[in-house]
Structure formats: structure tokens, C-alpha cells
Amino acid sequence: MANDPSLQDPLLALRRAIAAGSLPTPTTSPELSEQSATDDLAKATHLYFQNPLPHSIPLSTPTRFVSASSDSAVDLRSIFFAWQKKDVAIPEYIASAQELNESLKQKERKDGEDEEEKVQNLVFVERLDLITWLEGASDDSEYIKPLEGVSAAAAASAAAQAQASANIASGAAGGVSAVPSAPGATAQAGGAQHGRAAKVIDPRLQEIYNGERKMGDRNSVLRGIKPTDFSHVRKTAETFLGRNRSRTGQYPPGTKPGTKPQAMVPAPSAGLSQPRKGSSKTQDPIILLSPSASSLIRMSNVRSFLQDGVFVPPDHPTLSMPSSNILYISRPLRTLSDPSSSTSRAVGPSRKPTRFILVDSTANFRPDYWSRLVAVFTTGQTWQFKSYKWTSPPELFKHATGIYVGWRGEETPREVRGWGRGVQSFGVERWDEKGATQGAGRWRDREIVEGIWTAIEEGMKLRGWGSK
């Protein structure tokens, strides 16, 4: 072992231990015992390796890994610490390194030590390169120097291969390169004479193999050490993108896009109500949809359902998610007057429609918006109401009409039935792709939609909406 530099090298010893699945044990002495074994790198002084032979290496030993930031060799303690923290995020890795350095400062240094023990914090690129090399995904590293005693042999082999390639290119070798024989090739030839034929590789083919470049798999090429979940980015982006989308509703009535409006109108996500010309007390009624993925009525299909009277599954490929988290549906009120109108009269052909606001989140709700809530679509799941002003379903449906939409023929959930008469249940026909494409089978949807609007308007009238 003393004559083999590869066995004494800390980096190769750690790489072999990782490949064998037997990590070295930090100890407080060169020998391994129950008293000397520890998990604290601040107390440990050595790493005890089991493979290929039991031996220990001091943690302060410099390695062949040279950091570009400090232009100095990184010690074994920093290398082993980086491997232990390979799966943590960068901020956590930096914080752990600072904590370990504080512990090392407090530890009593042995007599004769001039330098203070310290864990070197590797930058992201260096740490990633080191972990990739230790895992065996890459055999080369720009930060690891060649092992002494091996580089000379490698250089001689490379020179011999270069000379052989030159002979082939010039034709001096007759089109076949003279491949340098590897150590033990003579022994293999001798073994072939004793009965077992040795495997013979065509010299030209061997030369091609020598010139191949190892590509690796996608993990080694991309140098990824763990998968990253970016699903939270979509939620964050929606908050900002919703404010910047230019929609028709951002312009005052009578103003076309591209013309300069008389007054600045906030974007839909900045507030749920937009001012109307000639009316300063307009209160558009609000309908809240369920954000549950199991809901049959969602933002993607609610306009087709409540405005056009046709039910389409919310995840149908013909539908597209709205670019904003707010929708508008205008509809004349049949059973009561519009609060924006100064008089209350019967429904007629010239009746001004009322604009309803549909949202599936209360993120932009102000306290005064709750007085404009007229209906809540629910699936029977109480978590939907956690962000509401009234979190109790019985109390909520005293202030707004509850709407449950399920499949026709299926029983209404027990939770919905338990909430009493404040929730109206409706059933739509199951979706038939063939019948829907032929324009048949959805004639009952209009009847269901009219029933829903009737329930909403009756609830508005019961709560005095027409007299507000």
C-alpha cells in the first residue's frame, strides 16, 4: 500500500468507498473503535476507510482538488463535507459550512498546529464537478490534478498512440497502426500457446476505439445532482402576468383599444370591479367558483355553461384556460331590478343586462366585496371556504346561494345535503364525445342553466339585492 499512490490518494479512496456503498467513518483517532467513531466533523481528525484495505487518512490532508477561487488545494474535510451536503440547497450548504467553522474555532487546537482548521466553502460549479466525479458519472475534472506517478505513464502511452496514428496517416504502417502492447499482453500471448486462445482485437479497430470520446448519459452531461420542482413558479408568474395582460375589459365603455382613454382603469386582477360611465355606485354581483380539480364547473368552461347554455368538460381539449383569473358574464335580470338602475320595472326587450363577475379565488378580495357575493359553486369540500369571510357552510349560505353541479342520476354528496336549503343541486348529462360532435345530446343543458340562474336571482331578491 505504501508503494501504490492510488491507494494513498484521499480522492480515489473516497470515490472507491462511494462506489462500494461503504462510506468512510469519521474518527477522533487513526484507529477505529466505538469510542473514536463520531458523526461530528468538528471533533473528527481522521477518515477510516474499509476498502480495499483498512486504513485511515487525516482530515487535514490536502487533496488533488484545487479550488479556482482560492487557487489552493482543498483538504479532505472540505471534500467529505461537500459530499455529505450534496443533496441540500446552496443556502443550506453555506449555512452548514459556517456552523461547522464556528465549531472548529471553538475546538482546542493541538500543540504544534500553526493554521486554523476550516472547512472551505466550494462554489456551485466546483461542488457540482466534485460530486459528479465522486459518483463516477465523470472520469475527468478540470479541478483535479493528475495523480503523481501515473501522469508519466499516461503521457508515454499518449505519445505512442500519436506516433501510431501518424504512421497510419502517412501510410508507413501499410494502413494498420502498431498499437502499443499493454502490460500483460505478453503473458496473454504465452497463455494462448498453452491451449486457451487470447482475444485478438484488430489494430485498426483498436485505434478507432482509442480516438472515441466518452459522452456519458443525460445526468452526467447536464451535471444535475437532483431533480428540481418548478411548479411554484407557475403560481408566482400568474400573479404578475395577470396584471400585465391587456384585455378588452381594461378600457372604459365606448373606448376602443389603441385609443387614449379619458381616465386610467385598473387591470382586472387589481380589483374585481371596474367603474362604469355615468354610475358611481355600480356594484357588480360576484360569483365564486370552486378551485377543486374535481369540480365540473371551472374557469375554463363556466362561460360556455352559464352564458351559452352548453356543458363541456373543464379539461376538454377544445377549451383553453382563460388568460386572467377573472371572467365577466352579462345577463338581464328577470325577477328583480338592476341595482345600477334608478327605477325598478318589469323585464322588457330594452332591459339593461347586469354584469356578473366570476372568480375562483379570494386573493384579491377587499372587505366590501363580500357584500356583493351572490352565489358560490361548491363540490362539498369544506377546505374551499377557509379563505372566505364565512368559513362555516351554514353561515356562508345565509349570505349567498350555494350551487352544486354533479352528474345526472348520481346522488348528491351527504355534506351538500347537510347544508340545508341554502344549497341548490343540479345534474348535467354525462359527456358523450360522439353525440356532442354531432350537435346532439346537450339539449337539457339550457334547462339546467336557466334553473341555476333562477336560483341565483331568487337568492339575490331574497337578500334585497334589487333594493340596494
Coordinates of C-alpha atoms in Angstrom, one line a residue:
M1 CA 0.0 0.0 0.0
A2 CA 2.9 2.4 0.8
N3 CA 4.2 2.0 -2.8
D4 CA 0.9 2.4 -4.6
P5 CA 0.0 6.1 -4.9
S6 CA -3.6 5.3 -5.9
L7 CA -4.3 3.7 -2.6
Q8 CA -2.9 6.6 -0.6
D9 CA -4.8 9.2 -2.6
P10 CA -7.7 10.7 -0.5
L11 CA -9.9 11.4 -3.5
L12 CA -9.6 7.9 -5.0
A13 CA -10.1 6.3 -1.6
L14 CA -13.4 8.3 -1.1
R15 CA -14.5 7.5 -4.7
R16 CA -13.9 3.8 -4.2
A17 CA -15.8 3.8 -0.9
I18 CA -18.8 5.6 -2.5
A19 CA -18.8 3.1 -5.4
A20 CA -18.7 0.2 -2.9
G21 CA -21.5 1.7 -0.9
S22 CA -19.3 1.8 2.3
L23 CA -18.7 5.4 3.3
P24 CA -15.7 6.1 5.5
T25 CA -16.2 6.7 9.2
P26 CA -15.1 9.9 10.8
T27 CA -12.9 9.1 13.9
T28 CA -11.1 11.1 16.6
S29 CA -8.0 8.8 16.2
P30 CA -6.3 6.9 13.5
E31 CA -7.8 3.6 14.8
L32 CA -11.5 2.7 14.5
S33 CA -13.3 2.0 17.8
E34 CA -16.6 2.7 19.4
Q35 CA -15.1 5.5 21.4
S36 CA -13.3 7.1 18.5
A37 CA -16.2 7.0 15.9
T38 CA -18.2 10.2 15.6
D39 CA -20.6 12.0 13.3
D40 CA -19.3 15.4 14.2
L41 CA -16.7 16.6 11.6
A42 CA -15.6 19.3 14.1
K43 CA -14.4 16.7 16.5
A44 CA -13.1 14.2 14.0
T45 CA -9.5 14.1 12.9
H46 CA -9.4 11.1 10.5
L47 CA -11.5 9.2 8.0
Y48 CA -11.3 5.5 8.4
F49 CA -11.7 3.5 5.1
Q50 CA -12.5 -0.2 4.9
N51 CA -11.8 -0.7 1.2
P52 CA -9.6 -2.0 -0.4
L53 CA -7.6 -2.3 2.8
P54 CA -8.4 -0.8 6.3
H55 CA -6.6 2.5 6.6
S56 CA -7.2 6.0 7.9
I57 CA -6.4 9.4 6.4
P58 CA -6.2 12.6 8.3
L59 CA -9.0 15.1 7.5
S60 CA -6.5 17.9 7.2
T61 CA -4.7 16.1 4.2
P62 CA -4.7 18.3 1.1
T63 CA -6.2 16.7 -1.9
R64 CA -5.6 17.0 -5.7
F65 CA -8.8 19.1 -5.9
V66 CA -7.7 22.7 -6.4
S67 CA -10.3 25.4 -6.0
A68 CA -10.2 28.2 -8.6
S69 CA -11.5 30.8 -6.2
S70 CA -8.7 30.3 -3.7
D71 CA -6.1 28.7 -6.0
S72 CA -5.2 26.2 -3.2
A73 CA -5.7 22.5 -2.6
V74 CA -8.9 21.6 -0.8
D75 CA -8.5 19.4 2.3
L76 CA -10.2 16.1 2.8
R77 CA -12.5 17.5 5.5
S78 CA -14.0 20.0 3.0
I79 CA -14.3 17.3 0.3
F80 CA -16.1 14.9 2.6
F81 CA -18.4 17.7 3.9
A82 CA -19.3 18.7 0.4
W83 CA -20.3 15.1 -0.3
Q84 CA -22.4 14.9 2.8
K85 CA -24.3 18.0 1.7
K86 CA -24.7 17.0 -1.9
D87 CA -28.5 16.9 -1.8
V88 CA -29.1 20.2 0.0
A89 CA -29.7 23.6 -1.5
I90 CA -26.9 26.2 -1.8
P91 CA -28.1 28.4 1.1
E92 CA -28.3 25.5 3.4
Y93 CA -24.9 24.2 2.4
I94 CA -23.3 27.7 3.1
A95 CA -25.1 27.9 6.4
S96 CA -23.9 24.4 7.4
A97 CA -20.3 25.3 6.4
Q98 CA -20.4 28.4 8.6
E99 CA -21.8 26.5 11.5
L100 CA -19.0 23.8 11.2
N101 CA -16.3 26.5 11.0
E102 CA -17.7 28.1 14.2
S103 CA -17.4 24.7 15.9
L104 CA -13.9 24.2 14.6
K105 CA -12.9 27.6 16.1
Q106 CA -14.2 26.6 19.5
K107 CA -12.3 23.3 19.5
E108 CA -9.0 23.3 21.2
R109 CA -6.2 23.0 18.6
K110 CA -3.4 20.6 19.2
D111 CA 0.1 21.8 20.1
G112 CA 2.2 22.5 17.1
E113 CA -0.6 23.4 14.7
D114 CA 0.0 26.7 13.0
E115 CA -3.0 27.0 10.8
E116 CA -6.6 27.1 12.0
E117 CA -8.8 24.3 10.9
K118 CA -11.5 25.5 8.5
V119 CA -13.9 24.0 6.0
Q120 CA -13.6 25.6 2.6
N121 CA -16.9 26.6 1.0
L122 CA -16.9 25.4 -2.6
V123 CA -18.7 27.5 -5.2
F124 CA -21.6 25.9 -7.1
V125 CA -19.7 24.9 -10.2
E126 CA -16.8 23.3 -8.2
R127 CA -19.1 21.5 -5.9
L128 CA -21.1 20.1 -8.8
D129 CA -18.0 19.0 -10.6
L130 CA -16.7 17.3 -7.5
I131 CA -19.9 15.4 -6.8
T132 CA -20.2 14.3 -10.4
W133 CA -16.6 12.9 -10.3
L134 CA -17.1 11.2 -6.9
E135 CA -20.3 9.5 -8.1
G136 CA -18.4 8.1 -11.1
A137 CA -20.5 9.8 -13.6
S138 CA -17.4 11.5 -15.0
D139 CA -13.8 10.4 -15.1
D140 CA -12.4 13.9 -15.8
S141 CA -12.4 17.0 -13.8
E142 CA -10.8 20.4 -14.6
Y143 CA -10.3 21.0 -10.9
I144 CA -8.5 17.7 -10.1
K145 CA -4.8 17.4 -10.8
P146 CA -3.3 14.2 -12.2
L147 CA -2.0 11.7 -9.7
E148 CA 1.7 11.7 -9.4
G149 CA 3.4 8.6 -10.7
V150 CA 0.6 7.9 -13.1
S151 CA 0.8 11.0 -15.3
A152 CA 4.2 10.0 -16.7
A153 CA 2.9 6.6 -17.9
A154 CA -0.2 8.2 -19.3
A155 CA 1.9 10.7 -21.3
A156 CA 4.1 7.9 -22.7
S157 CA 1.0 6.0 -23.8
A158 CA -0.5 9.1 -25.4
A159 CA 2.8 9.7 -27.3
A160 CA 2.9 6.2 -28.6
Q161 CA -0.7 6.4 -29.8
A162 CA 0.0 9.7 -31.5
Q163 CA 3.0 8.2 -33.3
A164 CA 0.9 5.2 -34.4
S165 CA -1.8 7.5 -35.8
A166 CA 0.9 9.4 -37.7
N167 CA 2.2 6.2 -39.3
I168 CA -1.3 5.2 -40.4
A169 CA -1.9 8.7 -41.9
S170 CA 1.4 8.6 -43.9
G171 CA 0.9 5.0 -45.0
A172 CA 4.2 3.9 -43.4
A173 CA 2.4 1.3 -41.5
G174 CA 0.5 0.0 -44.5
G175 CA -2.8 1.2 -43.2
V176 CA -2.6 -0.7 -39.9
S177 CA -1.3 1.0 -36.8
A178 CA 1.1 -0.5 -34.4
V179 CA -0.8 -0.5 -31.2
P180 CA 1.4 -0.4 -28.1
S181 CA 1.0 -3.6 -26.2
A182 CA -0.5 -3.2 -22.7
P183 CA 1.2 -4.7 -19.7
G184 CA 0.5 -8.3 -19.5
A185 CA -0.1 -8.7 -23.3
T186 CA 3.0 -11.0 -23.5
A187 CA 1.6 -13.1 -20.7
Q188 CA -1.7 -13.3 -22.6
A189 CA 0.1 -14.4 -25.7
G190 CA 2.0 -17.0 -23.7
G191 CA -1.3 -18.2 -22.2
A192 CA -2.6 -18.7 -25.7
Q193 CA 0.2 -21.1 -26.5
H194 CA -0.9 -23.3 -23.6
G195 CA -4.3 -24.1 -25.0
R196 CA -6.6 -21.1 -24.4
A197 CA -6.8 -18.6 -27.2
A198 CA -6.4 -15.0 -26.2
K199 CA -8.9 -12.4 -27.5
V200 CA -7.4 -10.6 -30.5
I201 CA -8.5 -7.1 -31.4
D202 CA -7.9 -5.7 -34.9
P203 CA -5.2 -3.0 -34.6
R204 CA -7.2 -0.6 -36.8
L205 CA -10.3 -1.1 -34.7
Q206 CA -8.3 -0.6 -31.5
E207 CA -7.0 2.7 -32.9
I208 CA -10.6 3.8 -33.6
Y209 CA -11.6 2.9 -30.0
N210 CA -8.7 5.0 -28.7
G211 CA -10.0 8.0 -30.5
E212 CA -13.5 7.8 -29.3
R213 CA -14.9 10.4 -26.9
K214 CA -17.0 9.3 -23.9
M215 CA -20.3 11.1 -24.0
G216 CA -22.0 9.8 -20.9
D217 CA -25.7 9.9 -20.2
R218 CA -28.0 12.8 -19.7
N219 CA -27.3 13.1 -16.0
S220 CA -23.5 13.4 -16.5
V221 CA -23.9 15.8 -19.4
L222 CA -26.3 18.1 -17.7
R223 CA -24.4 17.7 -14.4
G224 CA -27.6 17.5 -12.4
I225 CA -27.4 16.2 -8.9
K226 CA -31.1 16.1 -8.0
P227 CA -34.5 16.8 -9.7
T228 CA -35.9 20.3 -9.1
D229 CA -39.6 21.0 -8.8
F230 CA -40.6 24.3 -10.5
S231 CA -44.4 24.0 -10.1
H232 CA -44.3 27.0 -7.7
V233 CA -43.1 29.3 -10.5
R234 CA -46.4 29.0 -12.3
K235 CA -48.3 30.2 -9.3
T236 CA -45.9 33.1 -8.8
A237 CA -45.9 34.0 -12.5
E238 CA -49.7 34.1 -12.7
T239 CA -49.7 36.9 -10.0
F240 CA -47.6 39.1 -12.2
L241 CA -48.7 38.1 -15.7
G242 CA -52.4 38.6 -14.7
R243 CA -51.7 42.3 -14.0
N244 CA -50.0 42.9 -17.4
R245 CA -52.4 41.2 -19.7
S246 CA -54.1 43.7 -21.9
R247 CA -57.8 42.7 -22.1
T248 CA -60.9 44.5 -23.5
G249 CA -62.3 44.9 -20.0
Q250 CA -59.5 47.3 -19.1
Y251 CA -60.9 50.1 -21.3
P252 CA -63.8 52.3 -20.3
P253 CA -67.1 51.7 -22.1
G254 CA -67.1 53.4 -25.5
T255 CA -63.3 53.4 -25.8
K256 CA -61.6 51.1 -28.3
P257 CA -58.2 49.5 -27.7
G258 CA -55.5 51.7 -29.2
T259 CA -57.2 55.0 -28.4
K260 CA -56.3 57.1 -25.4
P261 CA -58.8 56.7 -22.6
Q262 CA -60.0 59.6 -20.6
A263 CA -59.2 58.0 -17.3
M264 CA -56.9 55.3 -16.1
V265 CA -58.7 52.0 -15.5
P266 CA -57.1 49.3 -13.3
A267 CA -56.4 45.9 -14.6
P268 CA -58.8 43.1 -13.7
S269 CA -56.5 41.5 -11.2
A270 CA -56.0 44.8 -9.3
G271 CA -59.7 44.8 -8.3
L272 CA -62.9 42.9 -9.1
S273 CA -65.0 46.0 -10.0
Q274 CA -64.4 48.4 -12.8
P275 CA -66.1 51.8 -13.0
R276 CA -68.9 52.3 -15.5
K277 CA -69.6 55.6 -17.2
G278 CA -72.4 57.6 -15.6
S279 CA -72.7 55.4 -12.5
S280 CA -70.5 55.8 -9.4
K281 CA -72.5 53.3 -7.2
T282 CA -72.4 50.3 -9.5
Q283 CA -72.0 47.1 -7.6
D284 CA -71.4 44.1 -9.9
P285 CA -72.6 40.9 -8.3
I286 CA -69.8 38.3 -7.7
I287 CA -70.0 34.5 -8.2
L288 CA -67.3 32.3 -6.6
L289 CA -66.3 29.1 -8.3
S290 CA -64.7 26.1 -6.7
P291 CA -61.0 25.8 -7.3
S292 CA -61.2 22.0 -6.8
A293 CA -59.9 19.8 -9.7
S294 CA -63.0 17.6 -9.2
S295 CA -65.5 20.4 -9.9
L296 CA -67.5 20.1 -13.1
I297 CA -67.7 23.9 -13.5
R298 CA -64.4 25.7 -13.6
M299 CA -62.9 28.8 -15.1
S300 CA -62.2 27.0 -18.4
N301 CA -65.9 26.0 -19.1
V302 CA -68.0 28.3 -16.9
R303 CA -68.6 30.9 -19.8
S304 CA -69.7 28.1 -22.2
F305 CA -72.0 26.8 -19.5
L306 CA -73.7 29.8 -17.9
Q307 CA -73.6 32.1 -21.0
D308 CA -74.1 29.7 -23.9
G309 CA -76.0 27.0 -22.1
V310 CA -73.7 24.2 -23.2
F311 CA -71.8 22.0 -20.8
V312 CA -68.3 21.0 -21.9
P313 CA -65.9 19.1 -19.5
P314 CA -63.4 21.5 -18.0
D315 CA -60.4 19.5 -19.2
H316 CA -61.7 19.1 -22.8
P317 CA -59.0 19.8 -25.5
T318 CA -61.3 22.3 -27.3
L319 CA -61.3 24.6 -24.2
S320 CA -58.5 26.8 -23.2
M321 CA -57.7 28.3 -19.8
P322 CA -58.6 32.0 -19.6
S323 CA -55.6 34.3 -19.6
S324 CA -56.9 36.1 -16.5
N325 CA -58.2 34.8 -13.2
I326 CA -61.4 36.8 -13.6
L327 CA -64.3 36.5 -16.1
Y328 CA -67.4 38.6 -16.9
I329 CA -70.9 37.4 -17.9
S330 CA -73.6 39.9 -18.7
R331 CA -77.2 38.8 -18.3
P332 CA -80.6 40.6 -17.9
L333 CA -82.2 40.0 -14.5
R334 CA -85.7 38.6 -15.0
T335 CA -87.1 38.5 -11.4
L336 CA -85.6 41.7 -9.9
S337 CA -84.3 45.1 -11.0
D338 CA -80.7 46.0 -11.6
P339 CA -79.3 48.0 -8.6
S340 CA -77.5 50.3 -11.0
S341 CA -80.8 51.3 -12.5
S342 CA -82.7 54.2 -10.8
T343 CA -86.1 52.6 -11.4
S344 CA -87.5 49.1 -11.0
R345 CA -89.6 47.9 -13.8
A346 CA -90.7 44.6 -15.5
V347 CA -88.4 42.8 -17.8
G348 CA -88.5 44.1 -21.3
P349 CA -86.6 43.9 -24.5
S350 CA -84.7 47.1 -23.7
R351 CA -83.7 45.9 -20.2
K352 CA -80.1 46.7 -19.4
P353 CA -78.1 43.5 -18.7
T354 CA -76.3 43.0 -15.3
R355 CA -72.7 42.1 -15.4
F356 CA -71.6 39.2 -13.1
I357 CA -68.0 38.8 -12.0
L358 CA -66.8 35.2 -11.8
V359 CA -63.6 34.2 -9.9
D360 CA -62.2 31.1 -8.3
S361 CA -60.1 32.7 -5.7
T362 CA -60.4 35.3 -2.9
A363 CA -56.8 36.5 -3.2
N364 CA -57.9 40.0 -4.5
F365 CA -60.9 40.4 -2.3
R366 CA -61.5 43.6 -0.3
P367 CA -63.8 43.6 2.7
D368 CA -66.6 45.4 0.7
Y369 CA -66.6 42.7 -2.0
W370 CA -68.3 40.2 0.4
S371 CA -71.5 42.2 0.4
R372 CA -71.6 41.7 -3.4
L373 CA -71.3 37.9 -3.2
V374 CA -74.5 36.3 -4.6
A375 CA -73.5 32.7 -5.4
V376 CA -70.9 30.1 -4.5
F377 CA -70.3 26.9 -6.7
T378 CA -69.2 24.1 -4.4
T379 CA -68.3 20.4 -4.6
G380 CA -69.0 19.7 -0.9
Q381 CA -65.4 20.2 0.2
T382 CA -65.1 22.5 3.2
W383 CA -61.5 23.5 2.5
Q384 CA -62.8 25.7 -0.2
F385 CA -64.2 28.1 2.4
K386 CA -61.1 28.5 4.6
S387 CA -60.2 31.9 3.0
Y388 CA -63.8 33.1 3.0
K389 CA -65.3 35.7 5.3
W390 CA -67.8 33.0 6.5
T391 CA -65.9 29.7 6.9
S392 CA -68.9 27.8 8.2
P393 CA -71.1 26.5 5.3
P394 CA -74.5 27.1 7.0
E395 CA -73.4 30.7 7.8
L396 CA -72.0 31.2 4.3
F397 CA -75.2 30.1 2.5
K398 CA -77.2 32.6 4.5
H399 CA -75.4 35.3 2.6
A400 CA -75.0 33.7 -0.8
T401 CA -76.8 31.0 -2.8
G402 CA -75.0 27.7 -2.9
I403 CA -74.8 25.8 -6.2
Y404 CA -73.8 22.2 -6.6
V405 CA -73.4 20.7 -10.1
G406 CA -73.0 17.0 -10.5
W407 CA -73.8 14.2 -12.9
R408 CA -77.4 13.5 -13.7
G409 CA -78.5 10.3 -11.9
E410 CA -75.8 10.4 -9.2
E411 CA -76.6 11.0 -5.6
T412 CA -75.8 14.4 -4.1
P413 CA -73.0 14.2 -1.6
R414 CA -74.0 13.9 2.0
E415 CA -72.1 17.1 3.0
V416 CA -74.1 19.1 0.5
R417 CA -77.4 17.7 1.7
G418 CA -76.4 18.5 5.3
W419 CA -76.1 22.2 4.5
G420 CA -79.8 22.6 4.0
R421 CA -81.9 24.6 1.6
G422 CA -79.2 27.2 1.1
V423 CA -77.6 24.9 -1.5
Q424 CA -79.3 24.0 -4.8
S425 CA -78.3 20.8 -6.5
F426 CA -78.3 20.3 -10.3
G427 CA -77.3 17.4 -12.5
V428 CA -76.0 17.6 -16.1
E429 CA -75.9 14.8 -18.6
R430 CA -72.7 12.8 -18.9
W431 CA -70.4 13.9 -21.7
D432 CA -70.7 11.9 -24.9
E433 CA -67.9 12.8 -27.3
K434 CA -69.7 11.3 -30.3
G435 CA -73.1 12.9 -29.6
A436 CA -71.5 16.3 -28.8
T437 CA -69.6 16.5 -32.0
Q438 CA -72.8 15.8 -33.9
G439 CA -74.6 18.6 -32.0
A440 CA -77.0 16.3 -30.2
G441 CA -77.5 15.2 -26.6
R442 CA -76.9 18.5 -24.8
W443 CA -80.4 20.0 -25.2
R444 CA -81.0 19.6 -21.4
D445 CA -78.1 21.9 -20.5
R446 CA -80.1 25.0 -21.3
E447 CA -82.8 23.9 -18.9
I448 CA -80.2 23.3 -16.1
V449 CA -78.6 26.7 -16.7
E450 CA -81.9 28.5 -16.5
G451 CA -82.6 26.7 -13.3
I452 CA -79.2 27.9 -11.9
W453 CA -79.8 31.5 -12.9
T454 CA -83.3 31.4 -11.4
A455 CA -81.9 30.1 -8.1
I456 CA -79.2 32.9 -8.1
E457 CA -81.7 35.6 -8.9
E458 CA -84.2 34.4 -6.3
G459 CA -81.4 34.4 -3.7
M460 CA -80.5 38.0 -4.8
K461 CA -84.1 39.1 -4.4
L462 CA -84.5 37.4 -1.1
R463 CA -81.4 39.3 0.3
G464 CA -82.7 42.6 -1.0
W465 CA -80.4 43.0 -4.0
G466 CA -82.9 44.9 -6.1
S467 CA -83.4 47.5 -3.3
K468 CA -79.6 48.1 -2.6

